[in-house]
GROMACS .gro file of C-alpha atoms in nm:
model
  408
    1UNK     CA    1   2.716   2.999 -15.184
    2UNK     CA    2   2.476   3.256 -15.096
    3UNK     CA    3   2.606   3.539 -14.899
    4UNK     CA    4   2.537   3.881 -14.859
    5UNK     CA    5   2.817   4.027 -15.008
    6UNK     CA    6   3.129   3.927 -15.099
    7UNK     CA    7   3.420   4.186 -15.036
    8UNK     CA    8   3.762   4.141 -15.295
    9UNK     CA    9   4.064   4.354 -15.423
   10UNK     CA   10   4.092   4.358 -15.070
   11UNK     CA   11   4.390   4.254 -14.827
   12UNK     CA   12   4.282   4.220 -14.462
   13UNK     CA   13   4.479   4.200 -14.086
   14UNK     CA   14   4.291   3.964 -13.939
   15UNK     CA   15   4.474   4.066 -13.596
   16UNK     CA   16   4.388   3.697 -13.568
   17UNK     CA   17   4.730   3.520 -13.299
   18UNK     CA   18   4.654   3.199 -13.468
   19UNK     CA   19   4.750   3.368 -13.854
   20UNK     CA   20   5.161   3.412 -13.784
   21UNK     CA   21   5.220   3.624 -14.037
   22UNK     CA   22   5.218   4.007 -13.891
   23UNK     CA   23   4.912   4.142 -13.856
   24UNK     CA   24   4.703   3.791 -13.949
   25UNK     CA   25   4.739   3.928 -14.283
   26UNK     CA   26   4.633   3.805 -14.606
   27UNK     CA   27   4.690   3.973 -14.896
   28UNK     CA   28   4.472   3.962 -15.209
   29UNK     CA   29   4.203   3.827 -15.028
   30UNK     CA   30   3.832   3.808 -14.997
   31UNK     CA   31   3.555   3.840 -14.764
   32UNK     CA   32   3.216   3.712 -14.762
   33UNK     CA   33   2.941   3.791 -14.448
   34UNK     CA   34   2.653   3.637 -14.405
   35UNK     CA   35   2.347   3.693 -14.128
   36UNK     CA   36   2.577   3.966 -13.975
   37UNK     CA   37   2.900   3.699 -13.951
   38UNK     CA   38   3.150   3.638 -14.101
   39UNK     CA   39   3.113   3.300 -14.389
   40UNK     CA   40   3.461   3.262 -14.552
   41UNK     CA   41   3.749   3.436 -14.556
   42UNK     CA   42   4.111   3.393 -14.743
   43UNK     CA   43   4.310   3.424 -15.050
   44UNK     CA   44   4.091   3.492 -15.326
   45UNK     CA   45   4.211   3.259 -15.515
   46UNK     CA   46   4.053   3.024 -15.345
   47UNK     CA   47   3.698   3.214 -15.308
   48UNK     CA   48   3.452   2.932 -15.374
   49UNK     CA   49   3.283   3.048 -15.690
   50UNK     CA   50   2.942   3.283 -15.632
   51UNK     CA   51   2.649   3.450 -15.829
   52UNK     CA   52   2.809   3.712 -15.889
   53UNK     CA   53   2.445   3.877 -15.980
   54UNK     CA   54   2.284   3.693 -15.638
   55UNK     CA   55   2.507   3.952 -15.446
   56UNK     CA   56   2.655   4.236 -15.400
   57UNK     CA   57   2.986   4.247 -15.465
   58UNK     CA   58   3.245   4.538 -15.329
   59UNK     CA   59   3.580   4.623 -15.467
   60UNK     CA   60   3.883   4.734 -15.219
   61UNK     CA   61   4.075   4.888 -15.496
   62UNK     CA   62   4.360   4.702 -15.322
   63UNK     CA   63   4.279   4.879 -14.984
   64UNK     CA   64   4.344   4.741 -14.600
   65UNK     CA   65   3.991   4.580 -14.437
   66UNK     CA   66   4.053   4.553 -14.028
   67UNK     CA   67   3.816   4.500 -13.764
   68UNK     CA   68   3.647   4.760 -13.625
   69UNK     CA   69   3.852   4.932 -13.384
   70UNK     CA   70   3.753   4.937 -13.032
   71UNK     CA   71   3.756   5.205 -12.794
   72UNK     CA   72   3.822   5.028 -12.482
   73UNK     CA   73   3.782   5.344 -12.232
   74UNK     CA   74   3.595   5.682 -12.251
   75UNK     CA   75   3.422   5.863 -12.015
   76UNK     CA   76   3.225   5.947 -12.359
   77UNK     CA   77   2.879   6.109 -12.177
   78UNK     CA   78   2.951   6.447 -11.958
   79UNK     CA   79   2.813   6.760 -11.993
   80UNK     CA   80   3.077   7.130 -12.004
   81UNK     CA   81   3.377   7.168 -12.088
   82UNK     CA   82   3.732   7.216 -11.864
   83UNK     CA   83   3.907   7.495 -12.107
   84UNK     CA   84   3.965   7.687 -11.767
   85UNK     CA   85   4.203   7.374 -11.638
   86UNK     CA   86   4.394   7.398 -11.941
   87UNK     CA   87   4.520   7.703 -11.906
   88UNK     CA   88   4.570   7.674 -11.491
   89UNK     CA   89   4.759   7.427 -11.617
   90UNK     CA   90   4.980   7.573 -11.838
   91UNK     CA   91   5.028   7.869 -11.605
   92UNK     CA   92   5.220   7.562 -11.343
   93UNK     CA   93   4.938   7.438 -11.123
   94UNK     CA   94   4.958   7.009 -11.122
   95UNK     CA   95   4.650   6.792 -11.210
   96UNK     CA   96   4.659   6.749 -10.835
   97UNK     CA   97   4.674   7.100 -10.697
   98UNK     CA   98   4.373   7.162 -10.942
   99UNK     CA   99   4.203   6.825 -10.795
  100UNK     CA  100   4.258   6.915 -10.451
  101UNK     CA  101   4.135   7.297 -10.487
  102UNK     CA  102   3.792   7.166 -10.546
  103UNK     CA  103   3.860   7.151 -10.953
  104UNK     CA  104   3.878   6.826 -11.188
  105UNK     CA  105   3.629   6.582 -11.185
  106UNK     CA  106   3.431   6.782 -10.922
  107UNK     CA  107   3.400   7.087 -11.183
  108UNK     CA  108   3.230   6.842 -11.447
  109UNK     CA  109   2.996   6.642 -11.174
  110UNK     CA  110   2.835   6.985 -11.130
  111UNK     CA  111   2.754   7.022 -11.466
  112UNK     CA  112   2.629   6.652 -11.513
  113UNK     CA  113   2.422   6.684 -11.197
  114UNK     CA  114   2.235   7.021 -11.371
  115UNK     CA  115   2.190   6.846 -11.694
  116UNK     CA  116   1.905   6.680 -11.870
  117UNK     CA  117   1.897   6.391 -12.052
  118UNK     CA  118   1.858   6.449 -12.379
  119UNK     CA  119   2.116   6.720 -12.370
  120UNK     CA  120   2.379   6.453 -12.266
  121UNK     CA  121   2.204   6.255 -12.534
  122UNK     CA  122   2.313   6.487 -12.802
  123UNK     CA  123   2.595   6.545 -12.648
  124UNK     CA  124   2.730   6.227 -12.667
  125UNK     CA  125   2.592   6.107 -13.027
  126UNK     CA  126   2.815   6.382 -13.156
  127UNK     CA  127   3.127   6.238 -13.019
  128UNK     CA  128   3.002   5.835 -13.121
  129UNK     CA  129   2.970   6.027 -13.390
  130UNK     CA  130   3.345   6.166 -13.468
  131UNK     CA  131   3.474   5.758 -13.346
  132UNK     CA  132   3.257   5.626 -13.581
  133UNK     CA  133   3.391   5.779 -13.877
  134UNK     CA  134   3.774   5.703 -13.762
  135UNK     CA  135   3.624   5.312 -13.814
  136UNK     CA  136   3.504   5.258 -13.430
  137UNK     CA  137   3.224   5.014 -13.387
  138UNK     CA  138   3.255   4.907 -13.066
  139UNK     CA  139   3.318   5.153 -12.705
  140UNK     CA  140   3.293   5.165 -12.373
  141UNK     CA  141   3.115   5.396 -12.186
  142UNK     CA  142   3.216   5.548 -11.818
  143UNK     CA  143   3.033   5.703 -11.547
  144UNK     CA  144   3.163   5.887 -11.290
  145UNK     CA  145   3.107   6.255 -11.321
  146UNK     CA  146   2.743   6.187 -11.122
  147UNK     CA  147   2.862   6.084 -10.736
  148UNK     CA  148   2.575   6.079 -10.693
  149UNK     CA  149   2.307   5.755 -10.702
  150UNK     CA  150   2.062   6.007 -10.948
  151UNK     CA  151   2.320   6.150 -11.184
  152UNK     CA  152   2.550   5.784 -11.202
  153UNK     CA  153   2.228   5.610 -11.302
  154UNK     CA  154   2.094   5.921 -11.537
  155UNK     CA  155   2.442   5.882 -11.729
  156UNK     CA  156   2.485   5.531 -11.758
  157UNK     CA  157   2.081   5.551 -11.904
  158UNK     CA  158   2.208   5.822 -12.136
  159UNK     CA  159   2.507   5.534 -12.209
  160UNK     CA  160   2.287   5.234 -12.326
  161UNK     CA  161   2.034   5.496 -12.518
  162UNK     CA  162   2.388   5.551 -12.658
  163UNK     CA  163   2.373   5.203 -12.797
  164UNK     CA  164   1.998   5.150 -12.853
  165UNK     CA  165   2.023   5.412 -13.142
  166UNK     CA  166   2.349   5.417 -13.274
  167UNK     CA  167   2.554   5.123 -13.521
  168UNK     CA  168   2.833   5.153 -13.234
  169UNK     CA  169   2.802   4.852 -12.992
  170UNK     CA  170   2.822   5.063 -12.624
  171UNK     CA  171   2.955   4.866 -12.329
  172UNK     CA  172   2.908   5.019 -12.005
  173UNK     CA  173   3.088   5.030 -11.695
  174UNK     CA  174   2.972   5.197 -11.343
  175UNK     CA  175   3.273   5.456 -11.207
  176UNK     CA  176   3.088   5.553 -10.893
  177UNK     CA  177   3.368   5.595 -10.710
  178UNK     CA  178   3.503   5.802 -10.971
  179UNK     CA  179   3.652   6.121 -10.722
  180UNK     CA  180   3.472   6.247 -10.364
  181UNK     CA  181   3.227   6.426 -10.359
  182UNK     CA  182   3.183   6.749 -10.162
  183UNK     CA  183   2.936   6.676  -9.962
  184UNK     CA  184   3.128   6.408  -9.806
  185UNK     CA  185   3.447   6.513  -9.808
  186UNK     CA  186   3.489   6.484  -9.482
  187UNK     CA  187   3.386   6.115  -9.442
  188UNK     CA  188   3.495   5.931  -9.749
  189UNK     CA  189   3.377   5.618  -9.576
  190UNK     CA  190   2.995   5.734  -9.586
  191UNK     CA  191   3.058   5.820  -9.960
  192UNK     CA  192   3.214   5.458 -10.039
  193UNK     CA  193   2.921   5.303  -9.869
  194UNK     CA  194   2.680   5.447 -10.082
  195UNK     CA  195   2.827   5.358 -10.394
  196UNK     CA  196   2.832   5.013 -10.249
  197UNK     CA  197   2.486   4.974 -10.065
  198UNK     CA  198   2.313   5.189 -10.314
  199UNK     CA  199   2.414   5.345 -10.601
  200UNK     CA  200   2.576   4.925 -10.709
  201UNK     CA  201   2.208   4.811 -10.578
  202UNK     CA  202   2.056   5.092 -10.864
  203UNK     CA  203   2.243   5.019 -11.116
  204UNK     CA  204   2.185   4.602 -11.085
  205UNK     CA  205   1.811   4.664 -11.078
  206UNK     CA  206   1.839   4.841 -11.393
  207UNK     CA  207   2.079   4.687 -11.601
  208UNK     CA  208   2.243   4.976 -11.662
  209UNK     CA  209   2.665   4.861 -11.649
  210UNK     CA  210   2.826   4.564 -11.805
  211UNK     CA  211   3.123   4.664 -11.542
  212UNK     CA  212   3.261   4.837 -11.306
  213UNK     CA  213   3.529   5.043 -11.199
  214UNK     CA  214   3.762   5.253 -10.973
  215UNK     CA  215   3.990   5.504 -10.916
  216UNK     CA  216   4.261   5.425 -10.710
  217UNK     CA  217   4.501   5.714 -10.641
  218UNK     CA  218   4.637   5.915 -10.317
  219UNK     CA  219   4.348   6.162 -10.423
  220UNK     CA  220   4.052   5.934 -10.502
  221UNK     CA  221   4.022   5.602 -10.344
  222UNK     CA  222   4.303   5.454 -10.124
  223UNK     CA  223   4.376   4.980 -10.182
  224UNK     CA  224   4.114   4.893  -9.892
  225UNK     CA  225   3.814   5.131 -10.110
  226UNK     CA  226   3.806   4.972 -10.375
  227UNK     CA  227   3.935   4.621 -10.321
  228UNK     CA  228   3.529   4.721 -10.119
  229UNK     CA  229   3.413   4.806 -10.409
  230UNK     CA  230   3.513   4.576 -10.694
  231UNK     CA  231   3.466   4.250 -10.445
  232UNK     CA  232   3.089   4.432 -10.396
  233UNK     CA  233   3.053   4.435 -10.775
  234UNK     CA  234   3.178   4.075 -10.896
  235UNK     CA  235   2.989   4.003 -10.636
  236UNK     CA  236   2.659   4.148 -10.789
  237UNK     CA  237   2.814   3.996 -11.125
  238UNK     CA  238   2.931   4.302 -11.304
  239UNK     CA  239   3.294   4.224 -11.485
  240UNK     CA  240   3.549   4.468 -11.246
  241UNK     CA  241   3.882   4.739 -11.368
  242UNK     CA  242   4.082   4.977 -11.227
  243UNK     CA  243   4.227   5.289 -11.277
  244UNK     CA  244   4.536   5.191 -11.166
  245UNK     CA  245   4.914   5.361 -11.092
  246UNK     CA  246   4.870   5.642 -11.294
  247UNK     CA  247   5.037   5.948 -11.010
  248UNK     CA  248   5.175   5.689 -10.800
  249UNK     CA  249   5.224   5.306 -10.700
  250UNK     CA  250   4.997   5.194 -10.469
  251UNK     CA  251   4.964   4.784 -10.590
  252UNK     CA  252   4.585   4.828 -10.673
  253UNK     CA  253   4.688   4.639 -11.026
  254UNK     CA  254   4.828   4.351 -10.814
  255UNK     CA  255   4.498   4.358 -10.593
  256UNK     CA  256   4.225   4.435 -10.939
  257UNK     CA  257   4.440   4.146 -11.081
  258UNK     CA  258   4.434   3.902 -10.803
  259UNK     CA  259   3.963   3.963 -10.829
  260UNK     CA  260   4.019   3.843 -11.198
  261UNK     CA  261   4.021   4.251 -11.333
  262UNK     CA  262   3.979   4.229 -11.684
  263UNK     CA  263   4.163   4.528 -11.752
  264UNK     CA  264   4.347   4.780 -11.540
  265UNK     CA  265   4.426   5.133 -11.695
  266UNK     CA  266   4.721   5.416 -11.677
  267UNK     CA  267   4.992   5.195 -11.519
  268UNK     CA  268   5.229   5.489 -11.547
  269UNK     CA  269   5.387   5.372 -11.181
  270UNK     CA  270   5.307   4.963 -11.239
  271UNK     CA  271   5.631   4.764 -11.154
  272UNK     CA  272   5.779   4.441 -11.217
  273UNK     CA  273   5.521   4.265 -10.915
  274UNK     CA  274   5.260   4.380 -11.043
  275UNK     CA  275   5.269   4.323 -11.424
  276UNK     CA  276   5.361   3.986 -11.352
  277UNK     CA  277   4.981   3.968 -11.118
  278UNK     CA  278   4.886   4.081 -11.437
  279UNK     CA  279   5.015   3.829 -11.628
  280UNK     CA  280   4.934   3.519 -11.424
  281UNK     CA  281   4.582   3.648 -11.466
  282UNK     CA  282   4.515   3.730 -11.757
  283UNK     CA  283   4.411   4.099 -11.692
  284UNK     CA  284   4.506   4.379 -11.969
  285UNK     CA  285   4.751   4.657 -11.966
  286UNK     CA  286   4.546   4.938 -12.105
  287UNK     CA  287   4.774   5.271 -12.238
  288UNK     CA  288   4.625   5.578 -12.182
  289UNK     CA  289   4.843   5.781 -12.406
  290UNK     CA  290   4.637   6.115 -12.427
  291UNK     CA  291   4.625   6.177 -12.065
  292UNK     CA  292   4.959   6.103 -12.082
  293UNK     CA  293   5.018   6.354 -12.361
  294UNK     CA  294   4.734   6.591 -12.253
  295UNK     CA  295   4.900   6.616 -11.881
  296UNK     CA  296   5.274   6.661 -12.047
  297UNK     CA  297   5.330   6.343 -11.800
  298UNK     CA  298   5.718   6.239 -11.789
  299UNK     CA  299   5.722   5.858 -11.619
  300UNK     CA  300   5.656   5.603 -11.921
  301UNK     CA  301   5.454   5.266 -11.825
  302UNK     CA  302   5.631   4.979 -11.800
  303UNK     CA  303   5.628   4.899 -12.212
  304UNK     CA  304   5.897   4.624 -12.171
  305UNK     CA  305   5.814   4.432 -11.845
  306UNK     CA  306   5.466   4.392 -12.011
  307UNK     CA  307   5.588   4.228 -12.291
  308UNK     CA  308   5.838   4.046 -12.098
  309UNK     CA  309   5.530   3.877 -11.928
  310UNK     CA  310   5.332   3.896 -12.234
  311UNK     CA  311   5.060   4.085 -12.137
  312UNK     CA  312   4.798   4.184 -12.322
  313UNK     CA  313   4.786   4.555 -12.456
  314UNK     CA  314   4.513   4.755 -12.470
  315UNK     CA  315   4.572   5.108 -12.621
  316UNK     CA  316   4.252   5.306 -12.585
  317UNK     CA  317   4.166   5.713 -12.605
  318UNK     CA  318   4.026   5.815 -12.214
  319UNK     CA  319   3.817   6.087 -12.359
  320UNK     CA  320   3.709   6.290 -12.110
  321UNK     CA  321   3.713   6.721 -12.060
  322UNK     CA  322   3.948   6.667 -11.817
  323UNK     CA  323   4.300   6.465 -11.857
  324UNK     CA  324   4.258   6.366 -12.223
  325UNK     CA  325   3.994   6.587 -12.433
  326UNK     CA  326   4.101   6.444 -12.722
  327UNK     CA  327   3.759   6.265 -12.933
  328UNK     CA  328   3.996   6.008 -13.179
  329UNK     CA  329   4.119   5.651 -13.163
  330UNK     CA  330   4.346   5.687 -13.429
  331UNK     CA  331   4.500   5.943 -13.271
  332UNK     CA  332   4.614   5.693 -13.003
  333UNK     CA  333   4.784   5.493 -13.245
  334UNK     CA  334   5.010   5.758 -13.319
  335UNK     CA  335   5.029   5.885 -12.972
  336UNK     CA  336   5.120   5.488 -12.863
  337UNK     CA  337   5.372   5.485 -13.123
  338UNK     CA  338   5.549   5.785 -13.081
  339UNK     CA  339   5.527   5.867 -12.702
  340UNK     CA  340   5.567   5.484 -12.566
  341UNK     CA  341   5.731   5.324 -12.806
  342UNK     CA  342   5.490   5.055 -12.927
  343UNK     CA  343   5.510   4.950 -13.280
  344UNK     CA  344   5.237   5.067 -13.550
  345UNK     CA  345   5.103   4.660 -13.568
  346UNK     CA  346   5.120   4.648 -13.117
  347UNK     CA  347   4.918   4.949 -13.090
  348UNK     CA  348   4.692   4.810 -13.394
  349UNK     CA  349   4.681   4.446 -13.194
  350UNK     CA  350   4.556   4.748 -12.876
  351UNK     CA  351   4.192   4.868 -13.077
  352UNK     CA  352   4.126   4.522 -13.253
  353UNK     CA  353   4.160   4.231 -13.020
  354UNK     CA  354   4.363   4.333 -12.677
  355UNK     CA  355   4.063   4.559 -12.646
  356UNK     CA  356   3.815   4.310 -12.710
  357UNK     CA  357   4.002   4.111 -12.435
  358UNK     CA  358   3.928   4.438 -12.245
  359UNK     CA  359   3.587   4.394 -12.253
  360UNK     CA  360   3.538   4.073 -12.234
  361UNK     CA  361   3.385   4.051 -12.575
  362UNK     CA  362   3.673   3.882 -12.791
  363UNK     CA  363   3.478   3.562 -12.885
  364UNK     CA  364   3.273   3.743 -13.108
  365UNK     CA  365   3.459   4.106 -13.203
  366UNK     CA  366   3.832   4.173 -13.219
  367UNK     CA  367   3.990   3.989 -13.504
  368UNK     CA  368   3.866   3.865 -13.808
  369UNK     CA  369   3.807   3.499 -13.827
  370UNK     CA  370   3.522   3.255 -13.967
  371UNK     CA  371   3.220   3.240 -13.776
  372UNK     CA  372   3.339   3.616 -13.587
  373UNK     CA  373   3.078   3.906 -13.581
  374UNK     CA  374   3.150   4.068 -13.966
  375UNK     CA  375   3.269   4.451 -13.793
  376UNK     CA  376   3.524   4.552 -14.061
  377UNK     CA  377   3.669   4.828 -14.198
  378UNK     CA  378   3.791   4.984 -14.560
  379UNK     CA  379   4.069   5.182 -14.531
  380UNK     CA  380   4.308   5.351 -14.792
  381UNK     CA  381   4.634   5.304 -14.690
  382UNK     CA  382   4.863   5.067 -14.857
  383UNK     CA  383   5.022   4.867 -14.530
  384UNK     CA  384   4.842   4.848 -14.222
  385UNK     CA  385   5.162   5.055 -14.035
  386UNK     CA  386   5.001   5.350 -14.171
  387UNK     CA  387   4.695   5.341 -13.964
  388UNK     CA  388   4.972   5.488 -13.700
  389UNK     CA  389   5.183   5.703 -13.902
  390UNK     CA  390   4.993   5.955 -14.011
  391UNK     CA  391   4.713   6.170 -13.876
  392UNK     CA  392   4.478   6.426 -14.004
  393UNK     CA  393   4.354   6.303 -14.311
  394UNK     CA  394   4.125   6.000 -14.244
  395UNK     CA  395   4.130   5.738 -14.455
  396UNK     CA  396   3.879   5.513 -14.331
  397UNK     CA  397   3.676   5.435 -14.650
  398UNK     CA  398   3.397   5.155 -14.596
  399UNK     CA  399   3.202   5.046 -14.251
  400UNK     CA  400   3.056   4.721 -14.228
  401UNK     CA  401   2.910   4.655 -13.868
  402UNK     CA  402   2.699   4.366 -13.753
  403UNK     CA  403   2.727   4.269 -14.140
  404UNK     CA  404   2.562   4.554 -14.317
  405UNK     CA  405   2.738   4.908 -14.470
  406UNK     CA  406   2.709   5.115 -14.244
  407UNK     CA  407   2.879   5.418 -14.370
  408UNK     CA  408   3.079   5.435 -14.696
   0.00000   0.00000   0.00000
């Protein structure tokens, strides 16, 4: 056999749904890579003969290999910080109080409008490096902190540039409908028209986004406005997703599911009718435990209903400066288990196979099988549950991206 490299003395959590074992596990396994793809994997005793002098052979020392982690919901490109609002909340102000007073998203918007692309790129690269060290090989980055055409385009350009200059794959999402900017405070409909008729065409013309998103909530965009934006984005050829049911049940998830959304995210207030709509459409439910934790929320997402209807559950960081300033996908595994009572296997599915589905890239990444992209991590752990169990000492030892060892 002629491969580019081989890994032995490993256990593999394939996360392959066709493998009935927990985590899709293969113990005492091996994996071979050729031309950026997985050429072979299985029990080591079945590994075909190969010339050990003809290619690198890596020994995993009994550790576990998983697919590269995928963070399917971040707002990673932004300037400034909102530590002052953190203090305000601890002194009694609510998330809605701060937003209605002109804080929240708008304060970050002002910082992003003033920031140069180089500054945004440097800040984004630092954050992307932090995720990469924890085994993240694919990340979604949303805009939404510009709220005018010039800055929304600037943020998406920076996100695209990060993807071209980092081994982590970057999927970009246009979130022009994130909040109402101050200049349209008294004319929400005019801003929605701007998003649809000016921002979206500019983003499409420059090929800056893979998907579009809207914040459907009583402090942001109503159901009709949300549907108009998502319909326009879908017509323009973008995938669609939605911030939905975070603070109230507005029915956004049901509407988005009917439009064929890839995911609905937050969903603390999602009801059974909404869960059923997700199941029927194949839409993923993305849990964001970082925001739940940081905002000290108490309304739990409907985990049991999601299980009952077999809705794919995604776990993501929602890394952003206001409601989840936590740049750690690994910590989200622990939070998903401790706060939302997911099992460690469910949590790991949420940052691998289900996260890939939420981004529409499940044919290439998210699980380990012959022919899939060779994105995987070697962890110094005795069981995959350790990834969700403990936090603070990073067990990520090696990362392979597109068949290349990028971190060791």
